[in-house]
Every structure is written in structure tokens, then in C-alpha cells.
Amino acid sequence: MIDVLIGLQWGDEGKGKIVDMYAPNYDMVARFQGGPNAGHTLVIDGKKYILHTIPSGIIHPNTLNIVGTGTVIDPVTLMKEVDFLKAEHIAVEERLIISDKAILIMPSHKMLDEYFEKSKGEQKIGSTLRGIGPAYQDKYARIALRIGDIFNADFDKQYQALKAQHLIILKSYGINEADLEKLQADEINCFEAIERMRKLRVDVIEDLINDGLSKGSKILAEGAQGSLLDITFGSYPFVTSSNTISASACIGLGVAPQKIDRVIGVFKAYMTRVGSGPFPSELDNEIGETLRVKGFEFGATTGRKRRCGWLDLNLLKRTIIQNGVTDLVITKSDVLNCLPEFSALSTDGQLHSFPSWTEELSTITQYDALPENFKSYISFIENDIQLGVNVISTGPQRSEIIIR
Ligand code: GDP
Ligand code: IMO
Ligand code: MG
């Protein structure tokens, strides 16, 4: 049985924290799409871990972590993460399996990302510039290199052929001498990382997962980004380059739809977005700034300021339906008391105001002990979207959680 956990907004909903919390209940945690554009934060006993490629189940000794077929992988970022986790005494090599079919992000993909973005001017997407778009472009153009290719005797030659194609495009954008030098330096680092990757476990993960399923294994599929950044259903073109909704777990792991059991949807008590694109309930003012400061709304991957705004239940209802959410998790509820009152857009587009509370939610462990004003906000959400909120996250720490 597979449960899928996805973000219901524009990413950074707190997926990493919730995956880490649930991971001990599963035999495997598997990323199924996206790449190092993701930044998933875990805070355990005060120590912060930011994961870009490696699934958020990696801290737990008995959970296997799979980087699935639908992902794109930057060898340098991956090996940095491996080193960081090893320095924290986490047996990452024993717990990590990488799909042979995942796509390689090479230095020229990152440079293409930069040139494409620059050429868009005012219309820029606000990409993380991690090479995600160009790598997926190559996948669908059927010219990409896959992780399995790193074991080929002529891998170098394959890369040179791909690079030649990238250079044609880069030259048409007027690539300069300094960039070409940078590319060569980045290639040296990349090939060093690839050499080290050859010692990691690379496997046919779709077989491994289906075999596990036939033996009763429990698997948690960990989404990256959020539903509003989905390549098809998001605010195109201000989206990422993969399908981020729950259905993508089938494609990204090679499993049949009827194997999916629960769909856990994570959303923030307010909303944030990094990069460009529409944001109907955005607060481009002091209130937004107050939320950003208390919520520490800075990108886990790029450090950019996240745009802040009110919870938009109209958008939330849509993403709940598209994902088939069965279980709802609200995060960052503790942030709202930085304001005396706050608002939310209801499904019919009306703006509703709510009085805040003075208590710090992070110290509360029982639902009944939560402030009445907070519980009224939860009831309002539940009535409007017609679905119960099962889990309330009250702080960044693993332990700051209330399960109803
Ligand atoms: P992800 O990409 O969905 O995994 O989310 P990020 O890690 O990018 O961003 C979420 C941020 O909020 C991180 O800094 C988390 O440590 C933090 N966080 C998660 N849940 C909560 C919560 O309930 N309250 C507060 N205050 N912070 C939280
Ligand atoms: P996690 O998994 C928030 C955004 C970027 C940009 C757009 C396209 O941490 O929730 P890309 O690099 O994919 O070309 O960028 O998508 N974006 C994210 N925003 N959280 C993420 O991941 C994101 N991954 C991409 O800011 O607007
Ligand atoms: Mg993030």
C-alpha cells in the first residue's frame, strides 16, 4: 500500500517535517518527481536538516529512502547531502536507493536555465536555476542522460554529445568566455561527484517497490513543490517542470493507481510563494512582512524572501479535489498570533476576518487545549472545504505536532 504526501499550495508547506514524522510507520519513503529545486526542512532536537534530493525519511534507521524514476538529480547536490548526513552519523548509504531511470542534471543544464530565465526579462519565472526545466526538456526530447548511464563505458562520450547540443543553444544566447570557463570548472566537480555516485545503490526501483508491495510493505511517496506549481494544473507558465499532484506518484515510481491508499495533503495556515506568478491573496505590505518574519519565510533552497498572503480556500478546495486528499495537515498555525487579527479567502471568494490569540501554540499538545479562536478558524476551514483537518503542526520541531 502506498500513501502519497503532497503540498497543496506553492511549495514549502512543511512537507519535510510531516514526512519525517510519519516515516517510522513506513518501510520506504520515495521521492517521485522534482529535483534539487526542493528544499525540505527537518528540525530534530534543535538540529536543522535541509534536504534537496534525499527523501525526508533518511533520519530513521529502519526506513529505506528511494529517489524515484520521475526525479532529476544533480550529482553535486546529492553528494553534498550525503556528506552532510554522514557527518551527522546517519548511515545514508545503507538507507538510500536511486532509480536507474532518474534524469541527470549536468552543469550545462544549470547554465541553460540561467540563460532561458535571463531571456524572459520581466516575464521571468523566478526559477531556482537548479537546471530542472532544461533537464526535463531533455528527458522529453529523448536525449537526456539517466543515472543508469553513469555505469556505461562510453558515458563520457554520451555527455560530450549532449553538451554539444547544449552549446549550440548557449551560443545562440551569446554565451561568454567567462561562462564557458565556469562550465568547465563545474564539469570537473560534477564528474568527481558522479565517480562517487557509482558507489551508491542504483537500482530498478519500480521492481523493488512493486515487489515490496506484493509482500505487504508500506510506502510513503513524498511530493516536492506544491499542486499550484504543477506543470499542467498550476499557474502556467509560472510553474515547475513536473507534475506535482498525487497522480504523479504512479508515474514517478512505476506503480498502479489502485495501489494508492491515503493521500495526505499539507497546507499552511496562510500562504507563501517564491518566484513570480499570480497570488490573489498576496499581502505586499507590512502584514505580509510580519508573517514573513514570524514564519521565517525565506526559501530553503535559494534563501529568497517568500511572498506571503492569506489562506485561499478557493485554491485549496481545488487542489484537494485534484489530489483526492483523504487526510489534511495544517502547518505554521503558530505563526498567525503575530497579528491581532488575520483573514482568509473563502471558497466563494469573500474575505473573512478572524480574531487571533495570545498563547504560543507550540507548547500545546492536546487539541482541546488550543485557544478557542484557533479552533474557530479550523472549524471555518473544515466547513468551507468540507473536509476535516487531522493534524496540526505548531512549530518547526518534530515534536511540535497535535494529532486529533
Ligand atoms: P517543504 O518544502 O514543504 O518541506 O517546506 P520547507 O522546509 O521549505 O519550509 C517550511 C519551513 O517551515 C521550514 O523552515 C520548517 O522548519 C518550518 N515549519 C514546518 N512546520 C512548521 C510549523 O508548524 N510552524 C513553524 N513555525 N514552522 C514550521
Ligand atoms: P519544495 O519541495 C517552493 C518554484 C520556484 C519558481 C518555480 C519554478 O521545497 O516545496 P524551478 O526551479 O522548478 O524551475 O522553479 O517553482 N519552486 C518552488 N517553490 N518550494 C519548492 O519546492 C519549489 N520548487 C520550485 O521558486 O517560482
Ligand atoms: Mg521547501
Short mmCIF file of C-alpha atoms and ligand atoms in Angstrom, two decimals:
data_model
loop_
_atom_site.label_atom_id
_atom_site.label_comp_id
_atom_site.label_asym_id
_atom_site.label_seq_id
_atom_site.Cartn_x
_atom_site.Cartn_y
_atom_site.Cartn_z
CA MET A 1 0.00 0.00 0.00
CA ILE A 2 1.23 3.47 -0.91
CA ASP A 3 0.29 6.70 0.80
CA VAL A 4 1.14 9.90 -1.03
CA LEU A 5 2.01 13.13 0.76
CA ILE A 6 1.84 16.31 -1.31
CA GLY A 7 1.87 20.07 -0.84
CA LEU A 8 -1.46 21.76 -1.61
CA GLN A 9 -0.12 25.27 -2.29
CA TRP A 10 3.02 26.77 -3.92
CA GLY A 11 5.50 24.52 -2.12
CA ASP A 12 7.21 24.93 1.27
CA GLU A 13 4.08 23.83 3.13
CA GLY A 14 6.24 21.91 5.63
CA LYS A 15 6.14 18.57 3.78
CA GLY A 16 9.61 17.54 5.02
CA LYS A 17 8.67 17.87 8.67
CA ILE A 18 5.49 15.84 8.21
CA VAL A 19 7.22 13.09 6.17
CA ASP A 20 9.86 12.79 8.91
CA MET A 21 7.09 12.46 11.50
CA TYR A 22 5.25 9.74 9.57
CA ALA A 23 8.35 7.88 8.28
CA PRO A 24 8.64 5.34 11.17
CA ASN A 25 5.23 3.95 10.06
CA TYR A 26 6.62 3.08 6.60
CA ASP A 27 9.17 0.65 5.15
CA MET A 28 10.14 3.06 2.40
CA VAL A 29 9.90 6.78 1.68
CA ALA A 30 10.17 7.68 -2.01
CA ARG A 31 10.55 10.96 -3.86
CA PHE A 32 8.73 10.68 -7.20
CA GLN A 33 9.26 13.99 -9.03
CA GLY A 34 11.22 17.23 -8.96
CA GLY A 35 14.83 17.66 -8.02
CA PRO A 36 17.06 19.98 -6.05
CA ASN A 37 14.64 22.87 -6.60
CA ALA A 38 13.03 21.35 -3.49
CA GLY A 39 14.23 22.20 -0.01
CA HIS A 40 12.62 20.12 2.74
CA THR A 41 13.47 21.13 6.30
CA LEU A 42 13.53 18.84 9.32
CA VAL A 43 14.29 20.13 12.80
CA ILE A 44 15.16 17.36 15.24
CA ASP A 45 16.35 18.13 18.78
CA GLY A 46 17.20 21.65 17.63
CA LYS A 47 19.34 20.42 14.70
CA LYS A 48 18.23 21.59 11.23
CA TYR A 49 18.48 19.35 8.16
CA ILE A 50 17.64 20.76 4.71
CA LEU A 51 17.13 18.01 2.12
CA HIS A 52 17.00 18.73 -1.62
CA THR A 53 17.23 15.28 -3.21
CA ILE A 54 17.30 12.70 -0.45
CA PRO A 55 13.85 11.77 0.93
CA SER A 56 12.83 13.07 4.35
CA GLY A 57 12.71 9.57 5.87
CA ILE A 58 16.51 9.33 5.93
CA ILE A 59 16.90 10.08 9.64
CA HIS A 60 15.07 6.90 10.65
CA PRO A 61 17.22 3.75 10.86
CA ASN A 62 14.58 1.30 9.58
CA THR A 63 13.22 3.22 6.61
CA LEU A 64 14.59 2.80 3.08
CA ASN A 65 14.75 6.02 1.07
CA ILE A 66 14.19 5.93 -2.66
CA VAL A 67 14.87 8.64 -5.23
CA GLY A 68 12.33 7.65 -7.88
CA THR A 69 12.20 7.41 -11.67
CA GLY A 70 10.37 10.72 -12.09
CA THR A 71 13.08 12.81 -10.44
CA VAL A 72 16.00 14.83 -11.80
CA ILE A 73 19.28 14.58 -9.90
CA ASP A 74 22.25 16.92 -9.63
CA PRO A 75 25.25 14.74 -8.65
CA VAL A 76 27.00 17.60 -6.84
CA THR A 77 23.97 18.48 -4.68
CA LEU A 78 23.31 14.81 -3.99
CA MET A 79 26.85 14.07 -2.80
CA LYS A 80 26.89 17.24 -0.65
CA GLU A 81 23.76 15.96 1.06
CA VAL A 82 25.27 12.52 1.53
CA ASP A 83 28.36 14.10 3.14
CA PHE A 84 26.28 16.37 5.37
CA LEU A 85 24.18 13.45 6.63
CA LYS A 86 27.21 11.23 7.15
CA ALA A 87 28.83 13.97 9.23
CA GLU A 88 25.67 13.76 11.38
CA HIS A 89 26.34 10.00 11.81
CA ILE A 90 23.42 8.96 9.62
CA ALA A 91 24.07 5.73 7.72
CA VAL A 92 22.83 7.27 4.49
CA GLU A 93 24.47 4.81 2.04
CA GLU A 94 22.69 1.88 3.73
CA ARG A 95 19.29 3.59 3.54
CA LEU A 96 19.38 5.19 0.09
CA ILE A 97 18.45 3.72 -3.31
CA ILE A 98 18.45 5.72 -6.54
CA SER A 99 16.45 4.93 -9.65
CA ASP A 100 18.50 3.94 -12.71
CA LYS A 101 15.95 5.93 -14.76
CA ALA A 102 16.14 9.23 -12.89
CA ILE A 103 17.49 12.04 -15.07
CA LEU A 104 20.94 13.56 -14.59
CA ILE A 105 21.24 17.33 -14.22
CA MET A 106 24.59 18.36 -15.70
CA PRO A 107 26.31 21.78 -15.37
CA SER A 108 25.15 22.82 -18.86
CA HIS A 109 21.51 22.34 -17.74
CA LYS A 110 22.02 24.88 -14.98
CA MET A 111 23.60 27.31 -17.42
CA LEU A 112 20.73 26.84 -19.87
CA ASP A 113 18.31 27.54 -17.00
CA GLU A 114 20.11 30.84 -16.34
CA TYR A 115 20.12 31.91 -19.99
CA PHE A 116 16.48 30.93 -20.57
CA GLU A 117 15.45 32.83 -17.46
CA LYS A 118 17.51 35.92 -18.37
CA SER A 119 15.98 35.99 -21.86
CA LYS A 120 12.47 36.15 -20.35
CA GLY A 121 13.12 39.59 -18.81
CA GLU A 122 10.02 40.82 -16.95
CA GLN A 123 8.28 37.54 -17.64
CA LYS A 124 10.85 35.51 -15.71
CA ILE A 125 9.51 32.56 -13.73
CA GLY A 126 11.75 33.03 -10.73
CA SER A 127 13.24 29.58 -11.23
CA THR A 128 15.59 28.22 -8.59
CA LEU A 129 18.09 27.90 -11.50
CA ARG A 130 18.92 24.34 -10.49
CA GLY A 131 18.63 23.10 -14.10
CA ILE A 132 15.23 21.47 -13.51
CA GLY A 133 13.44 22.76 -16.64
CA PRO A 134 16.28 22.01 -19.11
CA ALA A 135 16.79 18.51 -17.63
CA TYR A 136 13.10 17.63 -18.05
CA GLN A 137 13.20 19.18 -21.54
CA ASP A 138 15.96 16.72 -22.47
CA LYS A 139 14.04 13.84 -20.92
CA TYR A 140 11.04 14.50 -23.14
CA ALA A 141 13.25 15.22 -26.15
CA ARG A 142 14.68 11.73 -25.51
CA ILE A 143 18.26 12.93 -25.38
CA ALA A 144 18.82 13.02 -21.60
CA LEU A 145 21.36 11.03 -19.63
CA ARG A 146 19.92 8.81 -16.94
CA ILE A 147 21.53 7.67 -13.69
CA GLY A 148 21.97 4.17 -15.13
CA ASP A 149 24.14 5.67 -17.89
CA ILE A 150 26.91 6.58 -15.45
CA PHE A 151 27.92 2.89 -15.49
CA ASN A 152 28.34 2.84 -19.29
CA ALA A 153 31.91 2.58 -20.59
CA ASP A 154 31.21 5.43 -23.02
CA PHE A 155 29.42 7.72 -20.53
CA ASP A 156 31.96 10.49 -21.19
CA LYS A 157 31.26 10.32 -24.90
CA GLN A 158 27.50 10.39 -24.27
CA TYR A 159 27.92 13.50 -22.16
CA GLN A 160 30.06 15.23 -24.80
CA ALA A 161 27.31 14.60 -27.39
CA LEU A 162 24.67 16.10 -25.11
CA LYS A 163 26.90 19.05 -24.24
CA ALA A 164 27.47 19.75 -27.95
CA GLN A 165 23.71 20.16 -28.34
CA HIS A 166 23.53 22.43 -25.30
CA LEU A 167 26.38 24.56 -26.64
CA ILE A 168 24.52 25.21 -29.88
CA ILE A 169 21.71 26.75 -27.83
CA LEU A 170 24.03 28.53 -25.39
CA LYS A 171 25.99 30.08 -28.26
CA SER A 172 22.76 31.34 -29.82
CA TYR A 173 22.15 33.13 -26.50
CA GLY A 174 25.64 34.65 -26.76
CA ILE A 175 27.41 32.66 -24.03
CA ASN A 176 30.60 34.47 -22.99
CA GLU A 177 34.15 33.30 -22.31
CA ALA A 178 33.77 33.55 -18.52
CA ASP A 179 30.69 31.32 -18.59
CA LEU A 180 32.46 28.74 -20.71
CA GLU A 181 35.29 28.66 -18.16
CA LYS A 182 32.80 28.33 -15.32
CA LEU A 183 31.14 25.47 -17.17
CA GLN A 184 34.45 23.61 -17.39
CA ALA A 185 35.16 24.10 -13.69
CA ASP A 186 31.64 22.89 -12.80
CA GLU A 187 32.13 19.83 -15.02
CA ILE A 188 35.20 18.78 -13.03
CA ASN A 189 33.16 18.92 -9.80
CA CYS A 190 30.27 17.13 -11.44
CA PHE A 191 32.40 14.27 -12.73
CA GLU A 192 34.00 13.88 -9.29
CA ALA A 193 30.53 13.60 -7.77
CA ILE A 194 29.46 11.10 -10.45
CA GLU A 195 32.51 8.97 -9.67
CA ARG A 196 31.35 8.85 -6.03
CA MET A 197 27.75 8.16 -7.07
CA ARG A 198 28.85 4.94 -8.74
CA LYS A 199 29.36 3.54 -5.24
CA LEU A 200 25.79 4.32 -4.17
CA ARG A 201 22.98 1.80 -4.67
CA VAL A 202 21.37 2.36 -8.07
CA ASP A 203 18.51 0.00 -8.86
CA VAL A 204 15.31 -0.69 -10.81
CA ILE A 205 13.22 0.92 -8.09
CA GLU A 206 9.87 0.19 -9.77
CA ASP A 207 10.57 -3.55 -9.38
CA LEU A 208 11.77 -3.07 -5.84
CA ILE A 209 8.65 -1.13 -4.87
CA ASN A 210 6.21 -3.47 -6.61
CA ASP A 211 7.97 -6.45 -5.02
CA GLY A 212 7.71 -4.73 -1.64
CA LEU A 213 4.03 -4.02 -2.21
CA SER A 214 3.32 -7.68 -3.03
CA LYS A 215 4.90 -8.58 0.32
CA GLY A 216 2.86 -6.01 2.25
CA SER A 217 5.40 -3.20 2.53
CA LYS A 218 4.12 0.25 3.42
CA ILE A 219 5.43 3.06 1.26
CA LEU A 220 5.18 6.81 1.65
CA ALA A 221 5.54 8.80 -1.58
CA GLU A 222 6.97 12.25 -0.77
CA GLY A 223 5.88 15.04 -3.11
CA ALA A 224 8.04 18.04 -3.87
CA GLN A 225 6.89 21.55 -4.78
CA GLY A 226 3.14 22.07 -4.49
CA SER A 227 -0.02 21.49 -6.50
CA LEU A 228 -0.24 25.12 -7.62
CA LEU A 229 3.21 24.71 -9.23
CA ASP A 230 2.11 21.63 -11.25
CA ILE A 231 3.31 21.86 -14.87
CA THR A 232 -0.23 21.26 -16.17
CA PHE A 233 -2.64 22.35 -13.42
CA GLY A 234 -0.61 25.15 -11.85
CA SER A 235 -0.48 28.82 -12.82
CA TYR A 236 1.28 28.13 -16.15
CA PRO A 237 3.84 29.32 -17.19
CA PHE A 238 4.77 30.25 -13.59
CA VAL A 239 5.17 26.63 -12.58
CA THR A 240 7.83 23.97 -12.20
CA SER A 241 8.58 21.39 -14.91
CA SER A 242 6.98 18.29 -13.38
CA ASN A 243 3.52 17.13 -12.38
CA THR A 244 3.34 17.67 -8.65
CA ILE A 245 -0.14 16.28 -7.89
CA SER A 246 -0.69 12.87 -6.31
CA ALA A 247 -1.29 11.05 -9.63
CA SER A 248 2.35 11.78 -10.47
CA ALA A 249 3.42 9.24 -7.80
CA CYS A 250 2.24 6.40 -10.10
CA ILE A 251 4.37 7.62 -13.00
CA GLY A 252 7.31 8.61 -10.84
CA LEU A 253 7.51 5.27 -9.05
CA GLY A 254 6.08 2.87 -11.63
CA VAL A 255 3.10 1.70 -9.59
CA ALA A 256 -0.55 1.16 -10.47
CA PRO A 257 -3.18 3.70 -9.32
CA GLN A 258 -5.12 1.16 -7.25
CA LYS A 259 -2.05 0.70 -5.02
CA ILE A 260 -2.57 4.21 -3.64
CA ASP A 261 -4.39 4.30 -0.33
CA ARG A 262 -4.27 7.60 1.61
CA VAL A 263 -3.43 10.99 0.13
CA ILE A 264 -2.06 13.31 2.79
CA GLY A 265 -2.36 16.97 1.82
CA VAL A 266 -0.23 19.55 3.63
CA PHE A 267 -1.16 23.25 3.68
CA LYS A 268 -0.03 26.34 5.51
CA ALA A 269 -2.38 28.35 7.75
CA TYR A 270 -1.57 31.30 5.48
CA MET A 271 0.10 31.17 2.05
CA THR A 272 3.52 31.77 0.56
CA ARG A 273 5.04 31.75 -2.90
CA VAL A 274 8.67 32.09 -4.07
CA GLY A 275 9.26 33.36 -7.57
CA SER A 276 6.84 35.06 -9.98
CA GLY A 277 3.22 34.38 -10.84
CA PRO A 278 -0.30 35.20 -9.68
CA PHE A 279 -1.11 35.23 -5.96
CA PRO A 280 -4.66 36.56 -5.44
CA SER A 281 -4.48 36.86 -1.63
CA GLU A 282 -0.93 38.30 -1.53
CA LEU A 283 -0.07 40.82 1.18
CA ASP A 284 2.56 43.04 -0.38
CA ASN A 285 2.59 45.21 2.76
CA GLU A 286 3.55 45.33 6.44
CA ILE A 287 1.20 42.48 7.34
CA GLY A 288 2.94 40.23 4.80
CA GLU A 289 6.29 41.33 6.23
CA THR A 290 5.14 40.47 9.78
CA LEU A 291 4.12 36.96 8.65
CA ARG A 292 7.46 36.54 6.85
CA VAL A 293 9.43 37.45 9.96
CA LYS A 294 7.50 35.28 12.46
CA GLY A 295 7.16 32.42 9.96
CA PHE A 296 10.80 32.75 8.88
CA GLU A 297 9.63 32.73 5.26
CA PHE A 298 12.88 32.51 3.35
CA GLY A 299 13.50 29.84 0.69
CA ALA A 300 15.21 26.67 1.96
CA THR A 301 16.97 26.29 -1.41
CA THR A 302 17.71 29.83 -2.59
CA GLY A 303 17.28 31.91 0.59
CA ARG A 304 14.95 34.26 -1.33
CA LYS A 305 12.16 36.06 0.51
CA ARG A 306 8.88 34.19 0.21
CA ARG A 307 5.87 36.30 -0.75
CA CYS A 308 3.18 35.99 1.95
CA GLY A 309 -0.61 36.20 1.85
CA TRP A 310 -3.85 34.94 3.38
CA LEU A 311 -5.06 31.36 3.09
CA ASP A 312 -7.09 30.99 -0.12
CA LEU A 313 -9.72 28.29 0.43
CA ASN A 314 -10.93 28.50 -3.15
CA LEU A 315 -7.49 27.38 -4.40
CA LEU A 316 -7.19 24.88 -1.54
CA LYS A 317 -10.51 23.24 -2.38
CA ARG A 318 -9.41 22.80 -6.00
CA THR A 319 -6.10 21.18 -5.08
CA ILE A 320 -7.81 18.92 -2.53
CA ILE A 321 -10.05 17.62 -5.32
CA GLN A 322 -7.25 17.23 -7.89
CA ASN A 323 -5.18 15.24 -5.42
CA GLY A 324 -8.01 13.22 -3.86
CA VAL A 325 -6.89 14.27 -0.39
CA THR A 326 -8.07 11.95 2.40
CA ASP A 327 -6.04 13.42 5.27
CA LEU A 328 -5.32 17.09 5.89
CA VAL A 329 -2.36 18.58 7.74
CA ILE A 330 -2.23 22.28 8.60
CA THR A 331 1.21 23.75 9.34
CA LYS A 332 2.52 27.03 10.72
CA SER A 333 -0.66 27.69 12.73
CA ASP A 334 1.64 29.04 15.46
CA VAL A 335 2.67 31.93 13.20
CA LEU A 336 -0.75 33.61 13.00
CA ASN A 337 -0.67 35.11 16.50
CA CYS A 338 1.94 37.61 15.32
CA LEU A 339 -1.15 39.58 14.20
CA PRO A 340 -4.12 40.72 16.34
CA GLU A 341 -6.43 39.53 13.58
CA PHE A 342 -5.98 37.75 10.29
CA SER A 343 -8.07 36.81 7.25
CA ALA A 344 -8.77 34.04 4.77
CA LEU A 345 -10.46 33.94 1.36
CA SER A 346 -13.41 31.54 1.41
CA THR A 347 -14.30 29.23 -1.49
CA ASP A 348 -16.82 31.81 -2.75
CA GLY A 349 -14.11 34.48 -2.93
CA GLN A 350 -15.16 36.51 0.17
CA LEU A 351 -12.55 37.82 2.59
CA HIS A 352 -13.28 36.77 6.22
CA SER A 353 -11.58 38.17 9.33
CA PHE A 354 -10.65 36.16 12.42
CA PRO A 355 -9.51 37.37 15.86
CA SER A 356 -6.14 35.97 16.88
CA TRP A 357 -4.94 34.60 20.28
CA THR A 358 -2.05 35.32 22.63
CA GLU A 359 -0.97 31.77 23.55
CA GLU A 360 2.06 30.16 21.87
CA LEU A 361 0.58 27.10 20.14
CA SER A 362 3.90 25.24 20.09
CA THR A 363 3.67 24.43 23.80
CA ILE A 364 0.18 22.88 23.48
CA THR A 365 -0.09 19.11 22.98
CA GLN A 366 -3.87 18.46 23.01
CA TYR A 367 -6.45 19.69 20.53
CA ASP A 368 -8.89 20.58 23.32
CA ALA A 369 -6.31 22.82 24.98
CA LEU A 370 -5.91 25.00 21.84
CA PRO A 371 -7.30 28.57 22.03
CA GLU A 372 -10.99 28.86 21.11
CA ASN A 373 -10.18 31.45 18.41
CA PHE A 374 -7.82 29.00 16.72
CA LYS A 375 -10.37 26.18 16.87
CA SER A 376 -12.96 28.51 15.31
CA TYR A 377 -10.55 29.12 12.41
CA ILE A 378 -10.12 25.36 11.93
CA SER A 379 -13.92 24.86 12.00
CA PHE A 380 -14.37 27.61 9.43
CA ILE A 381 -11.84 25.93 7.10
CA GLU A 382 -13.42 22.50 7.59
CA ASN A 383 -16.94 23.75 6.92
CA ASP A 384 -15.89 25.65 3.83
CA ILE A 385 -13.85 22.90 2.17
CA GLN A 386 -15.96 20.04 3.53
CA LEU A 387 -13.03 18.03 4.87
CA GLY A 388 -11.61 17.53 8.37
CA VAL A 389 -8.15 18.70 9.44
CA ASN A 390 -6.44 15.69 11.04
CA VAL A 391 -3.04 17.02 12.05
CA ILE A 392 -1.95 20.44 13.33
CA SER A 393 1.70 21.40 13.19
CA THR A 394 2.53 24.03 15.81
CA GLY A 395 6.25 24.63 15.20
CA PRO A 396 9.26 23.52 13.15
CA GLN A 397 10.40 20.85 15.63
CA ARG A 398 9.49 17.21 15.06
CA SER A 399 7.72 17.14 18.43
CA GLU A 400 5.56 20.24 17.81
CA ILE A 401 2.50 18.46 16.49
CA ILE A 402 -1.09 17.73 17.51
CA ILE A 403 -2.87 14.69 16.08
CA ARG A 404 -6.62 14.72 16.51
P1 GDP B 1 8.76 21.87 2.49
O1 GDP B 1 9.49 22.29 1.26
O2 GDP B 1 7.30 21.69 2.24
O3 GDP B 1 9.36 20.68 3.17
O4 GDP B 1 8.88 23.10 3.49
P2 GDP B 1 10.21 23.97 3.81
O5 GDP B 1 11.12 23.19 4.66
O6 GDP B 1 10.76 24.56 2.56
O7 GDP B 1 9.58 25.20 4.58
C1 GDP B 1 8.85 25.03 5.74
C2 GDP B 1 9.54 25.84 6.86
O8 GDP B 1 8.66 25.95 7.95
C3 GDP B 1 10.77 25.17 7.41
O9 GDP B 1 11.65 26.15 7.88
C4 GDP B 1 10.23 24.34 8.56
O10 GDP B 1 11.22 24.08 9.56
C5 GDP B 1 9.16 25.25 9.08
N1 GDP B 1 7.98 24.61 9.67
C6 GDP B 1 7.35 23.45 9.34
N2 GDP B 1 6.23 23.30 10.06
C7 GDP B 1 6.13 24.38 10.85
C8 GDP B 1 5.15 24.84 11.80
O11 GDP B 1 4.14 24.22 12.06
N3 GDP B 1 5.41 26.05 12.42
C9 GDP B 1 6.51 26.79 12.14
N4 GDP B 1 6.66 27.94 12.78
N5 GDP B 1 7.43 26.40 11.25
C10 GDP B 1 7.23 25.22 10.62
P1 IMO B 2 9.60 22.43 -2.13
O1 IMO B 2 9.65 20.95 -2.45
C1 IMO B 2 8.66 26.47 -3.40
C2 IMO B 2 9.26 27.44 -7.61
C3 IMO B 2 10.36 28.42 -7.93
C4 IMO B 2 9.81 29.06 -9.19
C5 IMO B 2 9.11 27.90 -9.88
C6 IMO B 2 9.95 27.23 -10.95
O2 IMO B 2 10.66 22.87 -1.19
O3 IMO B 2 8.23 22.79 -1.70
P2 IMO B 2 12.10 25.68 -10.97
O4 IMO B 2 13.38 25.75 -10.18
O5 IMO B 2 11.33 24.44 -10.71
O6 IMO B 2 12.32 25.98 -12.41
O7 IMO B 2 11.23 26.92 -10.41
O8 IMO B 2 8.79 26.97 -8.86
N1 IMO B 2 9.67 26.26 -6.81
C7 IMO B 2 9.40 26.11 -5.51
N2 IMO B 2 8.80 26.93 -4.65
N3 IMO B 2 9.06 25.24 -2.99
C8 IMO B 2 9.64 24.39 -3.86
O9 IMO B 2 9.94 23.11 -3.54
C9 IMO B 2 9.88 24.83 -5.18
N4 IMO B 2 10.44 24.26 -6.27
C10 IMO B 2 10.30 25.16 -7.27
O10 IMO B 2 10.55 29.35 -6.90
O11 IMO B 2 8.83 30.00 -8.86
MG MG B 3 10.77 23.83 0.58
#
